[in-house]
Coordinates of C-alpha atoms and ligand atoms in Angstrom, one line a residue:
X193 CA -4.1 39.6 -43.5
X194 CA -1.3 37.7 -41.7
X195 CA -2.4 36.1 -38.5
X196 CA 0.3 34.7 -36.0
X197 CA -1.3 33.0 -33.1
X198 CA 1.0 30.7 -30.3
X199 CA 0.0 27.8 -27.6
X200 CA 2.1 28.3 -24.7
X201 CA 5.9 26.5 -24.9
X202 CA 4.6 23.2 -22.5
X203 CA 7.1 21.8 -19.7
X204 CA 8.5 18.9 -20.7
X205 CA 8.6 17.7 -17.6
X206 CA 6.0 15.1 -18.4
X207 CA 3.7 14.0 -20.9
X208 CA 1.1 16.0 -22.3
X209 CA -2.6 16.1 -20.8
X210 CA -5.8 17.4 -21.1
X211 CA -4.7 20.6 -19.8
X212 CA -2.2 21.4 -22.6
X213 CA -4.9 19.9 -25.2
X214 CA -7.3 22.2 -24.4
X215 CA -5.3 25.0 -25.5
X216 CA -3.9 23.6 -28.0
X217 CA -7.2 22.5 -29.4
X218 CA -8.6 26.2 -29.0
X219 CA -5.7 27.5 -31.3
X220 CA -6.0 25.2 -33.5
X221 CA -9.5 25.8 -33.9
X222 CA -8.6 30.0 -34.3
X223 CA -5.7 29.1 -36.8
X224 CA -8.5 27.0 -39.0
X225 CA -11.0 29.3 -39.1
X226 CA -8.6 32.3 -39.9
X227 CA -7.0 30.1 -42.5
X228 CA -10.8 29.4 -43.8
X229 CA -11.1 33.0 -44.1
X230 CA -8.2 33.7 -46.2
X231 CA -5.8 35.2 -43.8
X232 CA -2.0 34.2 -43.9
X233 CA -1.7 32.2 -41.1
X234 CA 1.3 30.9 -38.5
X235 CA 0.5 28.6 -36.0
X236 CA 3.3 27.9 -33.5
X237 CA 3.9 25.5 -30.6
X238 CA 6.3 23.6 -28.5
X239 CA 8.4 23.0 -25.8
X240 CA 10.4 24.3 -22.8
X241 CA 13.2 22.8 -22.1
X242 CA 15.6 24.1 -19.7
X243 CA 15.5 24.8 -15.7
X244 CA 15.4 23.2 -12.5
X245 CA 11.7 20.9 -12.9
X246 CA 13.2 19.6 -15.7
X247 CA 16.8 18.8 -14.5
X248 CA 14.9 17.1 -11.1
X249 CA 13.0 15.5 -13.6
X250 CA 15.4 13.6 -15.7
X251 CA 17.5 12.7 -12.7
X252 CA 14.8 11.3 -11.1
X253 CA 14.6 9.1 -14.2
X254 CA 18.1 8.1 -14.1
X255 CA 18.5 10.0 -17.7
X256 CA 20.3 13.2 -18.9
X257 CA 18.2 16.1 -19.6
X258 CA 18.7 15.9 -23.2
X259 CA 17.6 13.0 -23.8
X260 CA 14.7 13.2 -21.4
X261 CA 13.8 16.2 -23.6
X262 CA 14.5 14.6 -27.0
X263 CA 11.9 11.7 -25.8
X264 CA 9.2 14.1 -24.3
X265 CA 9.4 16.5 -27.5
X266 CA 8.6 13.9 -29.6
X267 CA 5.7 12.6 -27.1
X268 CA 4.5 15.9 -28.0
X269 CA 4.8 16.3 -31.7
X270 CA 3.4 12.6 -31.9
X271 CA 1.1 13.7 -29.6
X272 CA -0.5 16.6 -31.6
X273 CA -0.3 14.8 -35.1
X274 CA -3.0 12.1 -33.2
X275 CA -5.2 15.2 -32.4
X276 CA -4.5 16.4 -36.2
X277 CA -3.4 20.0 -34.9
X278 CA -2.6 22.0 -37.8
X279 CA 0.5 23.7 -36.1
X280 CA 3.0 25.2 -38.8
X281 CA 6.4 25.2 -36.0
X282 CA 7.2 23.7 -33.2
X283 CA 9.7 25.2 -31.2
X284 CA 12.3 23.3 -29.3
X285 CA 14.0 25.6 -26.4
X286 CA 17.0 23.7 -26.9
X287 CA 17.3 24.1 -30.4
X288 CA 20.4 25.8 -32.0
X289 CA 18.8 28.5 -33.2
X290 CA 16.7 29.3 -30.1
X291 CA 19.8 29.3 -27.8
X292 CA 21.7 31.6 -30.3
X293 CA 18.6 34.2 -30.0
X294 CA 18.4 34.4 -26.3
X295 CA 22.1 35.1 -26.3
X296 CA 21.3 38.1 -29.1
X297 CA 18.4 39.4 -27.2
X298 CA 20.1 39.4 -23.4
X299 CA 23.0 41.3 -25.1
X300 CA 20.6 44.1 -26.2
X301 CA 19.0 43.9 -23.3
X302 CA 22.7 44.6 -21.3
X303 CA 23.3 47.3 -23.9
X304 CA 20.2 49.1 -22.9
X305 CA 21.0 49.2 -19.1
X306 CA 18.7 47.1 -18.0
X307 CA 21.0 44.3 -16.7
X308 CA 22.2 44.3 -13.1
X309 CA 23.6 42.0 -10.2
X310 CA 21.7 41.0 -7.1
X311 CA 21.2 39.1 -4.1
X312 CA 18.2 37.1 -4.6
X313 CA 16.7 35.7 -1.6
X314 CA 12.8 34.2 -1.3
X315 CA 10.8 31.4 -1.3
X316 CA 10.8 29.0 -4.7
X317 CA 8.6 27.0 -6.2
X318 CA 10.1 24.5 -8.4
X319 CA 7.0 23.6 -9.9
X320 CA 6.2 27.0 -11.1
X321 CA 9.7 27.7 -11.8
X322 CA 8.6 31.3 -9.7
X323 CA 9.4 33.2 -6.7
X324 CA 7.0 33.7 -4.4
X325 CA 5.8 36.9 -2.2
X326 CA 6.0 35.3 0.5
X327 CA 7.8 36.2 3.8
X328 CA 11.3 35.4 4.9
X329 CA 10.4 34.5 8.0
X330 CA 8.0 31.9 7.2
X331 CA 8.0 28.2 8.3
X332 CA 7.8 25.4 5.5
X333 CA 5.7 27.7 3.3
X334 CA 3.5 25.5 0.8
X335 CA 2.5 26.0 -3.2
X336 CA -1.0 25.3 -3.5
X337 CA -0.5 24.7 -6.9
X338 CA 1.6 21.9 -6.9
X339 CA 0.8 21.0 -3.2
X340 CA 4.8 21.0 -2.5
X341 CA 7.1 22.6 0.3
X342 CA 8.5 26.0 -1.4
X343 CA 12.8 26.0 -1.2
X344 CA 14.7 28.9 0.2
X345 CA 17.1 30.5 -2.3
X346 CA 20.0 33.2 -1.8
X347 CA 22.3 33.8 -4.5
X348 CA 23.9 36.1 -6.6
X349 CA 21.9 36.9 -10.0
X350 CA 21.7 38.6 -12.7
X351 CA 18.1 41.3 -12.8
X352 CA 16.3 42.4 -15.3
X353 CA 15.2 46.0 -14.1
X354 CA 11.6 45.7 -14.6
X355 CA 11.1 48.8 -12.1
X356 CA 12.1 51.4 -15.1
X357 CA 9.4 49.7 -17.2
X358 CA 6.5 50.9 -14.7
X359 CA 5.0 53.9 -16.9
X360 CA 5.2 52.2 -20.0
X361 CA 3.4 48.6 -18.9
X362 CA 0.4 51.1 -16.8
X363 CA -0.4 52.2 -20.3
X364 CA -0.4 48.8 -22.3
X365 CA -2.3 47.0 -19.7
X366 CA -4.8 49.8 -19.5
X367 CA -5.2 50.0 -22.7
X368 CA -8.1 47.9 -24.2
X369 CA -6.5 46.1 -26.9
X370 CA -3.9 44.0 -25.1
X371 CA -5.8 41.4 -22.5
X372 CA -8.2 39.5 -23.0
X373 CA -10.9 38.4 -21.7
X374 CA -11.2 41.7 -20.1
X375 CA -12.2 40.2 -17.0
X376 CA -8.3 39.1 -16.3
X377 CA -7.0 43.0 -17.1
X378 CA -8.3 43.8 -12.9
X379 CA -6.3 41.1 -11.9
X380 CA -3.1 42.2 -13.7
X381 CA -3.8 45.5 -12.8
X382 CA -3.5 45.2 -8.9
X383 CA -0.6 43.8 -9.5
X384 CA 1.5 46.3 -11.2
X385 CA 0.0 48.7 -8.7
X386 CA 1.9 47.4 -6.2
X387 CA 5.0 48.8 -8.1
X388 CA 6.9 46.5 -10.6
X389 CA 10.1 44.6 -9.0
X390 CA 13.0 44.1 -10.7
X391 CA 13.0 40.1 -11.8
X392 CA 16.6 37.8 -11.1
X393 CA 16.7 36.5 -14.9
X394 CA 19.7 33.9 -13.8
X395 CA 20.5 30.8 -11.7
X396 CA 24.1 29.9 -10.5
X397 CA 22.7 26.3 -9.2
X398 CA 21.6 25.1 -12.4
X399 CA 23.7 23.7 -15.3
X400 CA 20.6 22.8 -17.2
X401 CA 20.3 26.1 -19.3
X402 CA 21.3 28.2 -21.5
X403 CA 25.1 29.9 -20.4
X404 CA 25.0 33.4 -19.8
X405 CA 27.4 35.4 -21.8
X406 CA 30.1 37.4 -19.9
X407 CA 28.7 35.1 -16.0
X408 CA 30.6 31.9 -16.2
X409 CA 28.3 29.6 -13.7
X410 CA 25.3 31.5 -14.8
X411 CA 22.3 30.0 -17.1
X412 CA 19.1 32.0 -17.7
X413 CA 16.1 31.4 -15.9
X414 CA 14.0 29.5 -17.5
X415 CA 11.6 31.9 -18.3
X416 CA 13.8 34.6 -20.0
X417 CA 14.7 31.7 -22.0
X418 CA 11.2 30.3 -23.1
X419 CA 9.4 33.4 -23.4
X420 CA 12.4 33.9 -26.4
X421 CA 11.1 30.9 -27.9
X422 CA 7.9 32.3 -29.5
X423 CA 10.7 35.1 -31.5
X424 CA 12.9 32.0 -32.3
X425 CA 9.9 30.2 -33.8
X426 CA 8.8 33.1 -35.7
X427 CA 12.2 32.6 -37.6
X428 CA 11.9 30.9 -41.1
X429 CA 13.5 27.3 -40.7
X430 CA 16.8 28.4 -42.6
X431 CA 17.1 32.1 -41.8
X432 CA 20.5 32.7 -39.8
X433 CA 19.6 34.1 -36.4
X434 CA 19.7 37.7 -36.5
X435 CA 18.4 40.1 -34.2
X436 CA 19.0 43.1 -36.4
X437 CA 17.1 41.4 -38.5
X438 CA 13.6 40.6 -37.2
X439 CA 11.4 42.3 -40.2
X440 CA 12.1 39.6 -42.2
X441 CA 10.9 36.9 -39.5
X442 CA 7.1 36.8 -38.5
X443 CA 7.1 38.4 -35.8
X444 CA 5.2 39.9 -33.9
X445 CA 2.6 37.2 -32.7
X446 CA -1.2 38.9 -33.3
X447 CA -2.1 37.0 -30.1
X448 CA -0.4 34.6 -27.5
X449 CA -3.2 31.9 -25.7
X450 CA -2.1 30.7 -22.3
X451 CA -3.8 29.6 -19.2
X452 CA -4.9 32.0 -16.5
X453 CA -1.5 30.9 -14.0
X454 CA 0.9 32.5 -16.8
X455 CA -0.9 35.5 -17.5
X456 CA 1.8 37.9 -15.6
X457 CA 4.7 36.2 -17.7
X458 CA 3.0 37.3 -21.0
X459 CA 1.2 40.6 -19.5
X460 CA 4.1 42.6 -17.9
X461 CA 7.2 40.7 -17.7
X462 CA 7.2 39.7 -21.9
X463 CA 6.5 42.9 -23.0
X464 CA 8.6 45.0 -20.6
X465 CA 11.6 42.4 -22.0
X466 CA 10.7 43.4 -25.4
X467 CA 10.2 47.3 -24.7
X468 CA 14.3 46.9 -23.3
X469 CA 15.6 45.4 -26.5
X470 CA 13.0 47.1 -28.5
X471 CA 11.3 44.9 -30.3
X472 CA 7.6 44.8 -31.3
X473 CA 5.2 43.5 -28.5
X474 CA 2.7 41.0 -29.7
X475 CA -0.6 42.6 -30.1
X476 CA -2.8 40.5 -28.1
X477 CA -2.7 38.1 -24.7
X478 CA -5.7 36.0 -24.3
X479 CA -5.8 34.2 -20.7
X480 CA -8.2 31.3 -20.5
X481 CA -9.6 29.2 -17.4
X482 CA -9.1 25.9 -16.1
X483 CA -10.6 22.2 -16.4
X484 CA -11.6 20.9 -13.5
X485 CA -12.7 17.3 -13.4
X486 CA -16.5 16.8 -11.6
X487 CA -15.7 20.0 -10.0
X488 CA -12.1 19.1 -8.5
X489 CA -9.1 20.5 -10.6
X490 CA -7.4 17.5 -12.5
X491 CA -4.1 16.2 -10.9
X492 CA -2.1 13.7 -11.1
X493 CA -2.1 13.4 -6.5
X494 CA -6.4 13.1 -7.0
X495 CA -6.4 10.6 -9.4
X496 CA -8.6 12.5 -11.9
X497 CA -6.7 12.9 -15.1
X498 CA -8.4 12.4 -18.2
X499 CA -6.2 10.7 -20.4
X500 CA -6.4 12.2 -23.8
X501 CA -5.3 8.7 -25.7
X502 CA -8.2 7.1 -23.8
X503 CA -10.6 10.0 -25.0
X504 CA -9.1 9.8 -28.5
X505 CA -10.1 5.9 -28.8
X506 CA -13.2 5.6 -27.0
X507 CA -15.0 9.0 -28.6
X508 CA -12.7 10.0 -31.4
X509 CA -11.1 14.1 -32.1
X510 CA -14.4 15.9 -33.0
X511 CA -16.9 14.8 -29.9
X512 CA -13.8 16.1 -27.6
X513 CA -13.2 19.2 -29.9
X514 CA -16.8 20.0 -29.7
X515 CA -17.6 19.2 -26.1
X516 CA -14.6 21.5 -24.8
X517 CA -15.1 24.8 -27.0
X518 CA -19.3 24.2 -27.4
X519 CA -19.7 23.8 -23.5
X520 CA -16.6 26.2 -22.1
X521 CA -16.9 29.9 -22.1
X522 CA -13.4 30.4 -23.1
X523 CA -11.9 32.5 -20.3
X524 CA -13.8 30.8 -17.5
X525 CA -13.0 27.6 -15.7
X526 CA -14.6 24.5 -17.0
X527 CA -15.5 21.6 -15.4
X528 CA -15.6 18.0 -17.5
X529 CA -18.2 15.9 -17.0
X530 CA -18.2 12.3 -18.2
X531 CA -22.1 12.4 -18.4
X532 CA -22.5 15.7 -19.9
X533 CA -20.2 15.2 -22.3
X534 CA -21.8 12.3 -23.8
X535 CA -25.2 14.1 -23.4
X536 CA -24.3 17.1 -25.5
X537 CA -22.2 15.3 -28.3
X538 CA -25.2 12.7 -28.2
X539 CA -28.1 15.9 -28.2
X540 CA -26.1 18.6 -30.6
X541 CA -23.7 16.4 -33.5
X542 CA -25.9 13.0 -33.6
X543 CA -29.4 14.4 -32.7
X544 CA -29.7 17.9 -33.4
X545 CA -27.3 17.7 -36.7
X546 CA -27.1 14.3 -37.6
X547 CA -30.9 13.6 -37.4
X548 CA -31.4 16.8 -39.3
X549 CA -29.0 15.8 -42.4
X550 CA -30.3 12.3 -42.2
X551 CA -34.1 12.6 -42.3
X552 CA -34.0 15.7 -45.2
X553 CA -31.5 14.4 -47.8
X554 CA -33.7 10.8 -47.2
X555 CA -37.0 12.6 -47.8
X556 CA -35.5 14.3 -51.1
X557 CA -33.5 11.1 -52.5
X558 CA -37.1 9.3 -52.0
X559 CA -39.2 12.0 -53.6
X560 CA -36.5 13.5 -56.1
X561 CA -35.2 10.8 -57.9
X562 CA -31.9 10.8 -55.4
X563 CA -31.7 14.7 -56.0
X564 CA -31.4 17.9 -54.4
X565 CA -34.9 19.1 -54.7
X566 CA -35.0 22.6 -57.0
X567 CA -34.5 25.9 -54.8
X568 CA -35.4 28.6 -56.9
X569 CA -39.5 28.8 -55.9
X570 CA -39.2 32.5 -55.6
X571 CA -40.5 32.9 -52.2
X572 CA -40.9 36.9 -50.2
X573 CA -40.1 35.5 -46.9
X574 CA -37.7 32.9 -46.7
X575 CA -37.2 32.0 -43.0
X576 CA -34.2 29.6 -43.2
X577 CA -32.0 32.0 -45.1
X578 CA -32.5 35.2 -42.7
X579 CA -31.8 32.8 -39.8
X580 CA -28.1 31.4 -41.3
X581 CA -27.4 34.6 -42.9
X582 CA -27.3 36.3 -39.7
X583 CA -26.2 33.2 -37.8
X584 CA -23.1 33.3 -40.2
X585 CA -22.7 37.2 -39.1
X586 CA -22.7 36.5 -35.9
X587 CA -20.4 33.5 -35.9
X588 CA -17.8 35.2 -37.6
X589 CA -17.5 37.7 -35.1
X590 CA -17.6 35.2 -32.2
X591 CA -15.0 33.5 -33.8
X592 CA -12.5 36.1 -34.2
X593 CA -13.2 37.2 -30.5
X594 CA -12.3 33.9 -29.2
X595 CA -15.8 32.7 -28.5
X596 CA -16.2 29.4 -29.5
X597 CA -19.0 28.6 -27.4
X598 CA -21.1 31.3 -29.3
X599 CA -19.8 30.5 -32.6
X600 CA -21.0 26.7 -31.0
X601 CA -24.3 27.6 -30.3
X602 CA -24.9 29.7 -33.5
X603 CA -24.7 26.4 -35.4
X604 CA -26.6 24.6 -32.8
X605 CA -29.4 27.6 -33.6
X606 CA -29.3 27.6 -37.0
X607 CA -30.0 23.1 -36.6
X608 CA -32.8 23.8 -33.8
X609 CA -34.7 26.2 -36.2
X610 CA -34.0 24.1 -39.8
X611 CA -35.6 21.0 -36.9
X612 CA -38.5 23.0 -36.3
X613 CA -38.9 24.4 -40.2
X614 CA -39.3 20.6 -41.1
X615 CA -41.8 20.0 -38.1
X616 CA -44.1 23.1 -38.8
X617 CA -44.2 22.2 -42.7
X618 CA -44.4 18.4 -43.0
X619 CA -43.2 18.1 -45.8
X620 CA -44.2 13.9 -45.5
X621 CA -48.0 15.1 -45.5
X622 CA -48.0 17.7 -48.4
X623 CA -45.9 15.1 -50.5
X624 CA -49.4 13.0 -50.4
X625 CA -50.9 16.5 -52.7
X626 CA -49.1 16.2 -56.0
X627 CA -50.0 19.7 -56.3
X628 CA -47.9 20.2 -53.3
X629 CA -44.6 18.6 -54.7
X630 CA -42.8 21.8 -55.8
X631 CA -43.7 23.3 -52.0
X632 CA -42.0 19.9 -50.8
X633 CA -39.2 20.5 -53.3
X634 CA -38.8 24.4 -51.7
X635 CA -38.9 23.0 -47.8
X636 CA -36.2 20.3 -48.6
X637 CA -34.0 22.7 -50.4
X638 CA -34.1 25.2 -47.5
X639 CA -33.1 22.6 -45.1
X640 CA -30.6 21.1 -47.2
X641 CA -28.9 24.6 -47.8
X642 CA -29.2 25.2 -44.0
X643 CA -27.3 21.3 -43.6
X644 CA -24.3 22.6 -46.1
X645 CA -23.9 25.9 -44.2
X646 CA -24.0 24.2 -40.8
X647 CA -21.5 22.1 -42.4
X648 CA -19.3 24.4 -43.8
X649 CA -19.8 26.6 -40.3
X650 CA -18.3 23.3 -37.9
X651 CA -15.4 23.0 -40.1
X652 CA -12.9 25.2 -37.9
X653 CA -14.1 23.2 -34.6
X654 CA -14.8 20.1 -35.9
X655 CA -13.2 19.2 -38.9
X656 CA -14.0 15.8 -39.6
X657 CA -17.5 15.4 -39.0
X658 CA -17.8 19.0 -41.5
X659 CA -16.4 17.1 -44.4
X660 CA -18.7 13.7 -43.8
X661 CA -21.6 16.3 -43.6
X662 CA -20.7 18.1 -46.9
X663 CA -20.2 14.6 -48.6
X664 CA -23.1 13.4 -47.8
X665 CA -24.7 16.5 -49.9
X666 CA -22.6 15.4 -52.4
X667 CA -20.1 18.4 -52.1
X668 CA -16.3 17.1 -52.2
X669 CA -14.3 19.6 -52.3
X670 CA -14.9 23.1 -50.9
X671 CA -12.5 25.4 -52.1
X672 CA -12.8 29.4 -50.8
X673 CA -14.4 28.7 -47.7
X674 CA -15.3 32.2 -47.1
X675 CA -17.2 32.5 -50.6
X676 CA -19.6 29.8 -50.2
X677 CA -20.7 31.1 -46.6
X678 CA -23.7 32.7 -48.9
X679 CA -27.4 31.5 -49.4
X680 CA -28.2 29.3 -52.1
X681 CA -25.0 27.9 -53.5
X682 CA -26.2 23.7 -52.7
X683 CA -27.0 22.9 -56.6
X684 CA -29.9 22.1 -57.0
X685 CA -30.7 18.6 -59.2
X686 CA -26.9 17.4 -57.7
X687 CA -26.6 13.7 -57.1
X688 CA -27.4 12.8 -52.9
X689 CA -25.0 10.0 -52.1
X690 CA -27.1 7.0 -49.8
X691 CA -27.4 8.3 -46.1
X692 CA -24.7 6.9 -43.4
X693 CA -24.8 8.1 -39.9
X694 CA -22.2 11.1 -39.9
X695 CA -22.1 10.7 -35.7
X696 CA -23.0 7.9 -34.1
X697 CA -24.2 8.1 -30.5
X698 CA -21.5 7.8 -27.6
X699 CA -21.8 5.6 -25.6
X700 CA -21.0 6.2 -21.4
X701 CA -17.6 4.0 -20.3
X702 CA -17.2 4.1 -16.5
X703 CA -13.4 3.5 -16.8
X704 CA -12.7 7.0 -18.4
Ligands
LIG44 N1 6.5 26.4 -19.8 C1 5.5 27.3 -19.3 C2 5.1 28.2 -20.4 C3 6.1 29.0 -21.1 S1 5.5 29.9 -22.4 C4 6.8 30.7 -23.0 C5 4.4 26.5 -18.7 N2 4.2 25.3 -19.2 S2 3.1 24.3 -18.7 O1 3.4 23.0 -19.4 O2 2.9 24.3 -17.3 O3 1.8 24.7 -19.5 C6 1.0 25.7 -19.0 C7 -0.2 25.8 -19.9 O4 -0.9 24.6 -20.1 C8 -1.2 26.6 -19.2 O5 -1.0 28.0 -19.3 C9 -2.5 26.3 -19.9 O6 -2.5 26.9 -21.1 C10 -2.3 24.8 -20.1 N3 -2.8 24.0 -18.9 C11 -2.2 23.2 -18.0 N4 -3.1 22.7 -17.1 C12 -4.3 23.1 -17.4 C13 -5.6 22.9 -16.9 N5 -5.9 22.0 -15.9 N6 -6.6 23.5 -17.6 C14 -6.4 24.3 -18.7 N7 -5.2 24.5 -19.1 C15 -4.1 24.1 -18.5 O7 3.7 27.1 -17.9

């Protein structure tokens, strides 16, 4: 199966934060896992280059926008090799072959009669890069979002006429195979129940963007533009640009992860795009929460940004991958904690996992000459194996549904009850019974087994503490990840390598 999943195309306008991580990190999570299972996958990113916030931008900086963007893309692609994300493209909106698309595309698009002139007239939020329904006779209305004054506009642009497309987006968004989490569809439903308004897709004002064919002065709004961007990326990196030849790009995306504020981008105005120059919609839109910090949302005016390169050196990748998909319902805000997030990277990787790994494979290297004890005591009930085999069941639909923090706390389970196993049988009292060695042998074996699937199981979210954890059972290399997610594959009388810690405890630093 191919799989063809996208970040959102980040603002350059500055550096990138916790915000854009925590998508990024969830994607990359979903690309791993599907790549685990043996799917074809495509993992794109990137940037978006063009508009107003980032012409202000580079001004401000005394720079030209292309240069401001070459320095901030490479922020970013430096940015996401330090967080090892596994992304196959990265799209640059002012690439050549990007601009050359979104000329293709608005020319079908004109062909189709969707094009017209306006007046556009409202209240603007630079920020957003969005017009706002707000009223023309307001006073210094304010975006709460970016806690700035909105601008007035009036100009002549170019519409897209999103009115005709009314009908056909009713159906997709109804339909139960296009937004997800379902609790967002309600949200974009109101909203097209309003009645869909046709949307200016041009700016006269703004020389940083892409020139509109046939409107000299004109350059596409930057979100015609970037939405283009996940098409472009889907073209192989030395395919001409063709847009009478898509089937042989890889397009369509199977699913498009943004935040909650850009839902109505991907939900109605991206597909109703597509439906005009008819082109396959992607099949899925999945619109995730926010991170708050200690309950207030992160911003640069509060003071409460999290910065990633801080995180990276004082707790490493895996204790941030795991705190952010094991204690976020993906789809719901999220608020993070300092504290907690020591306490559950602490409690679930050091503790529940760590201690688990460490005190069986010491117990069998002591009492089986430095071996994996035998497994193959034919036993009627074996508790461990029912528990991970339907853990494993369970994960892998969690997974594919976007619900790390289930596919989190499967793991956690199948650790809590391979803990408790070890408890209830003692295996350090029976050792004492010679007789009992072979019982000993069966208990270690179970919880060793459970180790390597708990192992194999965190590899998507946390990569690098999966592999010390399968090296320290003496498993190097683990090839057909999908095929070993059975009971009873550890080998039994393999070499145990001398225990290290595989997490060490985190310790709480007041100046993150
Ligand atoms: N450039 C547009 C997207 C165009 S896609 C064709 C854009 N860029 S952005 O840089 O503002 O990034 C938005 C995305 O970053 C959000 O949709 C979300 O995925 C992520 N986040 C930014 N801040 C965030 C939080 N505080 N919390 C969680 N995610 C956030 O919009």
């Amino acid at each position: 199966m191919n799989f063809k999943i996208t970040t959102p195309l980040y603002y350059v306008n500055a550096k990138p934060h916790l915000g854009s991580l925590y998508t990024t990190i969830a994607c990359d999570s979903l690309a791993r896992f599907h790549r685990l299972e043996g799917n074809k996958v495509l993992f794109i990113t990137g940037v978006d280059e063009h508009g107003l916030k980032i012409q202000r931008t580079a001004s401000d900086n005394n720079i030209s926008p292309q240069d401001h963007c070459d320095n901030i893309s490479s922020l970013y692609m430096n940015f996401w090799s330090n967080w090892n994300i596994s992304f196959d493209r990265f799209i640059r909106t002012t690439s050549n072959k990007h601009i050359k698309f979104v000329s293709q595309f608005y020319k079908r698009v004109e062909k189709s009669g969707d094009i017209r002139l306006g007046r556009q007239e409202g209240w603007y939020c630079v920020g957003c890069e969005e017009f706002k329904d707000i009223d023309s006779s307001s006073k210094k209305p304010y975006c709460n979002i970016h806690s700035k004054e909105l601008e007035w506009r009036d100009e002549e642009n170019l519409f897209f006429c999103l009115s005709k497309y009314q009908n056909r987006i009713e159906d997709l968004i109804n339909s139960d195979n296009f937004i997800f989490p379902k609790s967002r569809k309600n949200e974009i439903r109101n909203f097209v129940a309003k009645g869909l308004n046709d949307f200016s897709i041009s700016r006269v004002n703004v020389p940083w963007g892409i020139p509109v064919p046939g409107y000299p002065g004109h350059t596409f709004y930057v979100w015609f533009d970037a939405l283009l961007g996940y098409i472009s990326a889907s073209m192989d990196e030395n395919s001409s640009v063709n847009i009478d030849q898509l089937e042989s790009t890889q397009w369509p995306a199977s699913i498009h992860v943004i935040g909650k504020d850009i839902l109505r981008f991907h939900a109605v105005y991206w597909p109703a795009m597509l439906m005009s120059a008819g082109i396959d919609l992607p099949r899925k839109v999945f619109g995730h929460g926010f991170l708050t910090r200690d309950g207030k949302k992160m911003g640069k005016s509060l003071g409460n940004i999290l910065d990633p390169q801080k995180l990276i050196e004082e707790y490493g990748i895996d204790a941030v991958r795991w705190y952010l998909l094991r204690d976020i319902e993906f789809g719901q805000d999220g608020d993070f904690q300092t504290k907690r997030f020591i306490e559950i990277v602490n409690n679930d990787l050091a503790n529940s996992i760590g201690n688990l790994l460490n005190r069986s494979s010491s117990m069998s290297r002591k009492w089986f000459e430095n071996k994996i004890p035998p497994g193959n005591v034919i036993k009627t009930n074996n508790f461990m194996k029912d528990i991970c085999l339907n853990s494993i069941k369970e994960y892998k639909i969690a997974f594919s549904n976007l619900d790390f923090k289930t596919s989190s706390e499967l793991i956690l389970y199948i650790a809590t009850k391979a803990n408790q196993y070890l408890n209830e049988q003692e295996p350090w009292k029976k050792i004492k019974d010679n007789d009992q060695k072979s019982n000993v042998g069966y208990v270690l074996y179970n919880v060793l087994e459970s180790v390597r699937i708990i192992g194999l199981l965190l590899k998507p979210i946390v990569p690098n503490l999966s592999e010390k954890i399968l090296q320290q059972l003496g498993i190097q290399n683990i090839s057909e990840w999908h095929n070993q997610l059975q009971w009873g594959l550890l080998d039994d009388d393999s070499d145990i390598p001398s225990p290290i810690p595989v997490m060490s405890k985190l310790e709480f630093n007041d100046n993150i």
